[in-house]
Coordinates of C-alpha atoms and ligand atoms in Angstrom, one line a residue:
M1 CA 64.3 148.2 117.0
D2 CA 66.0 150.1 113.9
A3 CA 63.7 148.7 111.8
Y4 CA 62.1 152.4 112.7
L5 CA 65.0 154.1 111.7
S6 CA 66.3 155.3 108.9
E7 CA 70.0 155.8 107.7
S8 CA 69.5 159.5 108.2
H9 CA 68.1 158.8 111.6
R10 CA 71.0 156.9 112.5
A11 CA 73.5 159.6 111.5
L12 CA 71.6 162.1 113.6
R13 CA 72.3 159.9 116.5
S14 CA 75.6 159.5 116.3
R15 CA 76.1 163.0 116.0
I16 CA 74.0 163.8 119.3
R17 CA 75.6 161.1 120.7
E18 CA 78.8 162.6 120.6
F19 CA 77.8 166.1 121.2
A20 CA 75.9 165.0 124.3
E21 CA 79.1 163.0 125.2
G22 CA 81.8 165.4 124.4
E23 CA 80.0 168.8 125.8
I24 CA 77.2 167.9 127.7
A25 CA 79.0 164.8 129.8
P26 CA 82.0 167.1 131.3
V27 CA 79.9 170.2 132.6
A28 CA 76.4 168.5 133.8
R29 CA 77.6 167.9 137.2
E30 CA 78.4 171.4 137.7
L31 CA 75.4 172.6 136.1
D32 CA 73.1 170.3 138.4
E33 CA 74.9 171.5 141.8
T34 CA 75.3 175.2 140.9
S35 CA 71.8 175.0 139.2
R36 CA 73.1 177.0 136.7
F37 CA 71.3 177.4 133.2
P38 CA 73.6 175.9 130.2
W39 CA 73.9 179.4 128.2
E40 CA 77.2 177.8 126.8
N41 CA 75.9 174.9 125.6
V42 CA 72.5 176.0 124.7
R43 CA 74.7 178.4 121.9
K44 CA 76.2 175.1 120.3
M45 CA 72.8 173.4 120.4
A46 CA 71.5 176.4 118.3
D47 CA 74.4 176.3 116.0
L48 CA 73.4 172.3 115.3
G49 CA 69.8 173.8 114.7
L50 CA 68.5 171.2 118.0
F51 CA 65.7 174.0 118.6
G52 CA 64.1 173.7 115.4
V53 CA 64.7 170.0 114.6
S54 CA 61.4 169.3 113.0
V55 CA 60.0 173.3 111.8
P56 CA 60.4 173.4 108.3
K57 CA 63.1 175.1 106.5
E58 CA 61.2 177.9 105.6
Y59 CA 60.6 179.4 108.9
G60 CA 64.4 178.5 110.0
G61 CA 64.3 174.5 111.1
L62 CA 66.3 171.9 110.3
G63 CA 62.8 170.3 108.4
L64 CA 63.5 166.5 109.7
D65 CA 60.6 164.7 110.9
Y66 CA 59.2 164.1 114.2
F67 CA 61.4 160.8 114.6
S68 CA 64.4 163.1 114.6
Y69 CA 63.2 164.9 117.1
I70 CA 62.3 162.2 119.4
L71 CA 66.4 160.7 118.8
V72 CA 67.8 164.1 119.8
I73 CA 65.7 164.3 123.3
E74 CA 66.7 160.8 124.1
E75 CA 70.4 161.0 123.5
L76 CA 70.3 164.6 125.3
A77 CA 68.5 162.9 128.3
R78 CA 71.1 160.0 128.3
V79 CA 73.7 162.3 129.3
D80 CA 71.8 164.9 131.1
A81 CA 67.9 165.8 131.5
S82 CA 67.8 169.4 131.8
H83 CA 69.9 170.0 128.2
A84 CA 66.8 167.8 127.0
I85 CA 63.7 169.3 128.7
T86 CA 65.6 172.7 127.2
V87 CA 65.3 171.5 123.6
S88 CA 62.0 169.6 124.6
A89 CA 60.2 172.9 126.6
H90 CA 61.1 175.1 123.8
S91 CA 60.2 172.7 120.8
T92 CA 57.1 171.2 121.8
L93 CA 55.7 173.3 124.3
G94 CA 56.8 176.9 122.8
S95 CA 57.2 176.7 119.9
S96 CA 55.2 173.7 118.2
P97 CA 51.7 176.2 119.4
I98 CA 52.7 178.7 116.8
L99 CA 53.8 176.3 114.2
N100 CA 50.3 174.2 114.4
F101 CA 47.8 177.0 115.1
G102 CA 49.5 180.5 114.0
D103 CA 48.8 182.1 111.2
E104 CA 51.1 183.2 108.7
A105 CA 52.0 186.6 110.6
Q106 CA 52.6 184.8 113.5
K107 CA 54.6 182.1 111.8
R108 CA 56.9 184.4 110.0
R109 CA 57.3 186.6 113.4
Y110 CA 58.5 184.2 115.6
L111 CA 59.3 180.8 114.1
P112 CA 62.7 182.1 112.7
L113 CA 63.4 183.6 115.7
L114 CA 62.6 180.3 117.8
A115 CA 63.7 177.4 115.3
T116 CA 67.5 178.7 115.4
G117 CA 67.6 179.2 118.9
R118 CA 67.8 182.8 118.9
V119 CA 65.5 182.9 121.4
L120 CA 64.1 180.5 123.9
A121 CA 59.9 180.0 124.0
G122 CA 57.8 179.0 127.0
F123 CA 54.3 177.5 127.6
G124 CA 52.6 178.8 130.8
L125 CA 49.7 176.9 131.4
T126 CA 49.9 175.6 135.2
E127 CA 48.4 177.8 137.7
P128 CA 48.2 177.2 141.8
G129 CA 44.7 175.6 141.2
A130 CA 45.1 174.2 137.5
G131 CA 47.8 171.7 137.4
S132 CA 46.4 168.3 136.4
D133 CA 43.0 170.0 135.8
S134 CA 43.7 172.2 133.5
A135 CA 40.3 173.5 132.8
G136 CA 40.3 175.3 136.3
T137 CA 42.2 178.2 134.6
R138 CA 42.2 181.2 136.8
T139 CA 44.3 183.7 134.4
V140 CA 41.8 185.8 132.5
A141 CA 41.7 187.5 129.4
T142 CA 39.2 190.6 128.9
R143 CA 39.2 192.8 125.6
V144 CA 40.2 196.0 125.9
N145 CA 40.6 198.5 123.0
G146 CA 40.6 196.2 120.0
G147 CA 43.1 193.6 121.9
Y148 CA 43.1 192.1 125.5
R149 CA 44.2 192.8 129.0
I150 CA 45.5 189.5 130.8
T151 CA 45.9 188.9 134.6
G152 CA 47.5 185.9 136.1
N153 CA 49.8 183.8 137.7
K154 CA 51.6 180.9 135.8
I155 CA 53.6 178.3 138.1
F156 CA 56.2 176.1 137.2
I157 CA 56.9 177.5 133.6
T158 CA 60.4 176.1 132.0
H159 CA 62.1 179.2 130.7
A160 CA 60.1 181.7 132.5
G161 CA 63.4 183.4 133.0
V162 CA 65.6 182.6 130.4
G163 CA 63.0 182.8 127.8
E164 CA 61.2 185.8 125.7
V165 CA 58.6 184.3 123.9
F166 CA 55.7 182.4 125.8
V167 CA 52.3 181.0 124.8
V168 CA 50.1 181.4 127.4
T169 CA 46.2 180.3 128.3
A170 CA 43.5 182.6 129.6
V171 CA 39.9 182.4 130.2
T172 CA 38.2 184.7 127.5
D173 CA 34.3 183.4 128.6
R174 CA 33.8 182.2 131.7
S175 CA 30.4 181.0 131.4
A176 CA 32.0 178.1 128.7
G177 CA 33.9 176.2 130.8
A178 CA 37.1 174.8 129.0
R179 CA 35.7 176.0 125.8
G180 CA 35.9 179.3 126.9
I181 CA 39.9 179.4 127.4
T182 CA 41.9 181.2 124.7
S183 CA 46.0 180.6 123.8
F184 CA 47.8 184.0 123.5
I185 CA 51.1 184.7 122.3
V186 CA 53.0 187.2 124.8
T187 CA 56.8 188.2 125.4
K188 CA 59.2 189.6 127.8
E189 CA 63.2 190.1 128.6
T190 CA 65.3 187.3 129.5
T191 CA 66.4 187.8 133.0
D192 CA 69.7 187.0 131.6
R193 CA 70.6 189.6 129.4
E194 CA 74.4 189.6 130.4
A195 CA 74.7 185.7 129.7
A196 CA 72.6 185.9 126.6
E197 CA 74.9 188.6 125.1
R198 CA 77.8 186.9 125.8
V199 CA 77.1 183.9 124.2
G200 CA 74.8 185.6 121.4
V201 CA 71.9 183.9 121.6
G202 CA 68.9 184.2 123.9
H203 CA 67.7 187.7 123.2
A204 CA 66.2 189.5 120.5
P205 CA 66.0 193.2 120.2
E206 CA 63.6 192.8 117.1
L207 CA 60.9 191.5 120.2
E208 CA 61.0 195.5 121.4
P209 CA 58.7 196.3 122.7
F210 CA 57.9 193.2 124.7
T211 CA 54.2 192.7 126.2
P212 CA 53.8 195.2 129.1
G213 CA 52.9 193.6 132.4
V214 CA 54.8 190.2 131.6
R215 CA 57.6 189.2 134.1
A216 CA 59.2 186.1 135.6
G217 CA 59.1 185.2 139.3
K218 CA 61.5 183.3 142.0
K219 CA 63.7 180.7 140.3
E220 CA 62.6 177.5 141.5
D221 CA 65.2 174.9 143.5
K222 CA 64.2 172.2 142.3
M223 CA 65.0 168.4 142.8
G224 CA 66.2 167.7 139.6
W225 CA 66.5 169.3 136.0
R226 CA 68.0 171.7 138.4
A227 CA 70.0 173.4 135.0
S228 CA 66.8 174.1 133.6
D229 CA 65.5 177.2 134.3
T230 CA 61.9 177.0 136.1
R231 CA 59.7 180.1 137.4
E232 CA 56.4 181.6 137.6
L233 CA 55.3 183.6 134.7
I234 CA 53.3 186.6 136.1
L235 CA 50.5 188.6 134.0
E236 CA 49.8 191.7 135.6
D237 CA 47.5 193.7 133.3
A238 CA 49.5 192.6 130.2
E239 CA 48.4 194.2 127.3
V240 CA 48.4 192.1 124.6
P241 CA 46.9 193.0 120.8
A242 CA 44.9 190.9 118.7
E243 CA 46.9 190.2 116.5
N244 CA 48.5 188.0 119.4
R245 CA 46.0 185.6 120.1
L246 CA 46.7 182.4 119.1
G247 CA 43.7 180.9 117.1
A248 CA 40.4 181.7 117.7
E249 CA 38.7 182.6 121.1
G250 CA 37.8 179.4 123.0
E251 CA 40.3 177.1 121.2
G252 CA 43.0 177.3 123.9
F253 CA 42.0 174.0 125.9
I254 CA 41.5 171.8 122.4
N255 CA 45.0 173.3 121.5
F256 CA 46.9 172.7 124.3
M257 CA 45.7 169.0 124.9
K258 CA 47.3 168.4 120.9
T259 CA 50.5 170.2 122.4
L260 CA 50.8 167.9 125.3
D261 CA 49.4 164.8 123.8
S262 CA 52.9 165.4 121.5
G263 CA 54.5 166.7 124.3
R264 CA 54.2 163.2 126.4
I265 CA 56.5 161.3 123.3
G266 CA 58.5 163.7 124.1
I267 CA 58.9 163.6 128.0
G268 CA 58.7 159.4 127.1
A269 CA 61.7 159.8 125.0
L270 CA 63.4 162.2 128.0
A271 CA 62.4 159.2 130.4
L272 CA 63.5 156.6 127.6
G273 CA 67.4 158.7 127.7
I274 CA 67.8 158.3 131.3
A275 CA 67.1 154.8 131.6
Q276 CA 69.2 153.9 128.7
G277 CA 71.9 156.3 130.7
A278 CA 71.4 154.4 133.7
L279 CA 71.9 151.2 132.5
D280 CA 74.9 152.5 130.8
C281 CA 76.4 153.7 133.7
I282 CA 75.8 149.8 135.1
L283 CA 77.6 148.4 131.9
A284 CA 80.4 150.7 132.6
A285 CA 81.0 150.1 135.9
A286 CA 80.7 146.1 135.5
P287 CA 84.2 145.3 135.5
D288 CA 84.1 146.3 139.2
A289 CA 81.3 145.7 140.0
R290 CA 80.0 142.4 141.6
L291 CA 78.2 142.0 138.5
R292 CA 80.4 139.5 136.9
D293 CA 80.1 136.9 139.4
S294 CA 76.6 137.6 141.2
Q295 CA 73.7 135.9 139.3
G296 CA 71.5 137.7 141.1
A297 CA 72.7 141.2 139.7
Q298 CA 72.7 139.5 136.2
F299 CA 68.9 138.9 136.6
T300 CA 68.4 142.3 137.7
L301 CA 70.6 143.9 134.7
A302 CA 69.0 141.5 132.0
D303 CA 65.1 142.6 133.8
L304 CA 66.4 146.1 133.3
A305 CA 67.6 145.8 129.7
T306 CA 64.2 144.4 128.6
E307 CA 62.3 147.2 130.4
V308 CA 64.6 149.6 128.2
T309 CA 63.6 147.9 124.8
A310 CA 60.0 147.4 125.8
A311 CA 60.1 151.4 126.7
R312 CA 61.6 152.4 123.8
H313 CA 59.2 150.4 121.5
L314 CA 56.3 152.4 123.1
V315 CA 58.3 155.6 122.8
Y316 CA 59.1 155.1 119.3
H317 CA 55.7 153.3 118.5
A318 CA 53.9 156.6 119.4
A319 CA 55.8 158.7 117.9
W320 CA 55.5 156.5 114.5
L321 CA 51.4 156.9 114.8
R322 CA 52.0 160.5 115.0
E323 CA 54.4 160.8 111.7
R324 CA 51.8 158.3 110.1
G325 CA 48.8 161.3 111.0
E326 CA 46.8 158.6 113.0
P327 CA 45.4 158.7 116.7
Y328 CA 48.1 158.5 119.2
G329 CA 46.9 160.2 122.1
H330 CA 46.9 156.9 124.4
A331 CA 49.7 155.9 122.7
A332 CA 51.7 158.7 124.1
A333 CA 50.1 158.4 127.8
M334 CA 51.5 155.1 127.6
A335 CA 54.9 155.6 126.2
K336 CA 55.2 158.5 129.3
L337 CA 53.4 156.4 131.7
Y338 CA 56.0 153.5 131.4
A339 CA 59.0 155.2 130.2
S340 CA 59.0 158.0 133.1
E341 CA 58.2 155.2 136.1
L342 CA 61.1 152.9 133.8
S343 CA 63.5 155.7 134.6
V344 CA 62.8 156.0 138.5
R345 CA 63.5 151.9 138.7
A346 CA 66.4 152.2 136.3
A347 CA 68.1 155.1 138.0
A348 CA 67.7 153.5 141.8
T349 CA 68.6 150.3 140.4
A350 CA 71.9 151.3 138.7
I351 CA 72.6 153.3 142.4
Q352 CA 72.0 149.7 144.1
L353 CA 73.8 147.8 141.8
L354 CA 77.0 150.1 141.8
G355 CA 76.7 150.2 145.9
E356 CA 78.3 152.9 147.6
R357 CA 79.7 154.1 144.2
G358 CA 76.2 154.8 143.2
L359 CA 75.7 157.1 145.7
L360 CA 78.8 159.3 144.9
D361 CA 79.4 161.3 142.1
E362 CA 81.9 159.0 140.2
Y363 CA 78.7 158.1 138.1
P364 CA 75.9 160.3 137.3
V365 CA 73.3 157.9 138.7
E366 CA 71.9 159.4 142.0
R367 CA 71.3 163.0 139.6
M368 CA 69.6 160.8 137.2
L369 CA 67.2 159.3 140.1
R370 CA 66.3 163.1 140.6
D371 CA 66.1 163.6 137.3
A372 CA 63.7 160.8 136.5
K373 CA 61.3 161.5 139.1
I374 CA 60.1 165.0 137.4
C375 CA 59.3 162.8 134.3
E376 CA 56.7 161.3 136.4
I377 CA 55.3 164.8 136.9
G378 CA 55.8 167.1 134.2
E379 CA 53.7 167.4 131.4
G380 CA 50.8 165.3 132.8
T381 CA 51.4 163.2 136.0
S382 CA 51.4 159.1 136.0
E383 CA 48.1 159.1 137.0
I384 CA 46.7 161.4 134.6
Q385 CA 48.3 159.0 131.8
R386 CA 46.5 156.4 133.6
L387 CA 43.4 158.4 133.4
V388 CA 43.8 159.1 129.8
I389 CA 44.5 155.2 128.8
A390 CA 41.6 154.0 130.8
R391 CA 39.1 156.7 129.0
H392 CA 40.7 155.5 125.6
L393 CA 39.8 151.9 126.4
L394 CA 36.1 152.6 127.8
R395 CA 35.5 154.8 124.5
E396 CA 36.6 151.8 122.3
A397 CA 34.6 149.8 124.5
G398 CA 31.4 151.7 123.5
V399 CA 31.4 152.6 127.3
G400 CA 33.0 155.9 127.7
S401 CA 32.4 159.3 126.7
Ligands
FAD501 C1 60.5 170.5 136.4 C2 58.9 171.2 135.9 C3 58.5 171.9 134.4 C4 57.5 172.4 134.2 N1 57.4 173.2 133.4 C5 56.1 173.7 133.0 C6 56.1 174.4 131.7 O1 56.7 174.8 130.9 N2 54.5 174.5 131.2 C7 53.7 174.5 132.3 O2 52.2 174.8 132.4 N3 53.5 173.9 133.4 C8 54.7 173.2 133.8 N4 54.9 172.4 134.6 C9 53.7 171.8 135.5 C10 53.4 170.5 135.7 O3 52.6 170.2 133.9 C11 52.3 169.9 136.7 O4 53.2 169.8 137.8 C12 51.4 169.0 136.5 O5 50.7 169.0 135.3 C13 51.0 168.4 137.9 O6 50.2 169.7 138.0 P1 50.5 169.8 139.9 O7 51.9 170.0 140.0 O8 49.6 171.1 140.2 O9 49.8 168.3 140.4 P2 48.6 168.6 140.7 O10 47.7 168.6 139.7 O11 47.7 169.2 141.9 O12 48.2 166.9 141.6 C14 48.9 166.5 142.8 C15 49.0 165.2 143.0 O13 47.2 164.9 142.6 C16 46.9 164.0 141.5 N5 45.6 164.1 141.0 C17 45.4 165.3 140.6 N6 44.6 165.0 139.6 C18 43.9 163.6 139.9 C19 43.1 162.7 139.1 N7 41.7 163.4 138.7 N8 42.9 161.4 139.2 C20 43.7 160.6 140.2 N9 44.9 161.5 140.6 C21 45.1 162.8 140.3 C22 47.8 164.3 140.7 O14 48.6 163.1 139.7 C23 49.3 164.4 141.6 O15 50.1 163.2 142.0 C24 56.3 172.0 135.3 C25 56.4 171.0 136.5 C26 57.8 170.6 136.6 C27 57.8 169.8 137.7

């Protein structure tokens, strides 16, 4: 496996592991219980540069490769999925569309704030009638006074409350179907200004005036990823200047498809981290558990370790294809599908092997099970990954469109 990793990758992995075990592990349970956003650790992760791992240095990032980013997500998730999704949603969903599809002025205005973690970003795609079927977007952008007026309701948006910069999708030409969807950059003030000012990240006065008509809705009380902020993002006659259009009109759909392809490797890495964390908990409990004496339990452990290794191969292979500039959409879907479903199995297996101790909070495996389940839904459900993979196979066989 380490064939994929250079010396500097290994050093980065050690640094993040030390940070996660030292700073995240002690507070993860309390954050999960109270569903509190980890502002103090957001500040520490910003200081480490984790909000701009693969953003070029000229825009304030660390300028590392995509593989480094994947390792960061895996290591954070090994200890706590909420911290990992905070970095992942900000980086892949919020910042990368600006990096990949923005013009130079947009990059210069937003990326230095995002890559340094000064403010958090998000991505508003999902709507009440447009989840898996994202072409069903209802949010509409109408041209007015040289800009756009956008109205619509985005749901389940990571960072909709705590974040200040968002890429959102809206229909600019209803008659063009998916080709009539366009992306825009909008801003709003964080809902947690007091905490942001206390820790020194999360609010940027230089973004003012924020986009009129953009606000966060109520916070979701989720089963897992409880320390991550998830809310509605409401756009009511939001007035967006033309310079905030991201790419040309009609390019929104294809661009968010590319964003999601890449994001799926990140969620694969996140799920892999959870699975590895569950395996680590089993081994940590081994001296007290029946593991030493039960061949049945050892078979289960061996199968799980094999599956975790297989998942790591899938995730790293997808990242490797992306790094080389080769097509990677189907590999990303396979990595996300397998690692997500494995993370649920791994956490459930850990609970089973630990017995009653797995149900209590001595080991974080019950939190891991709740966190893992979301990996099968966010950034494309397992069913959608299967469709992506099957369509790729059929296309390759010359029988699909
Ligand atoms: C914690 C969390 C954070 C999120 N953050 C964001 C975010 O930051 N930005 C954002 O835009 N979205 C976000 N989402 C939304 C997420 O991307 C959607 O939940 C996901 O795409 C699924 O859409 P849906 O929930 O509307 O389910 P639906 O699309 O309604 O699907 C319901 C069920 O039907 C199945 N299904 C649907 N279509 C098909 C099909 N064609 N074939 C077979 N089965 C099908 C699905 O697999 C699923 O099992 C987040 C979700 C969660 C849970």
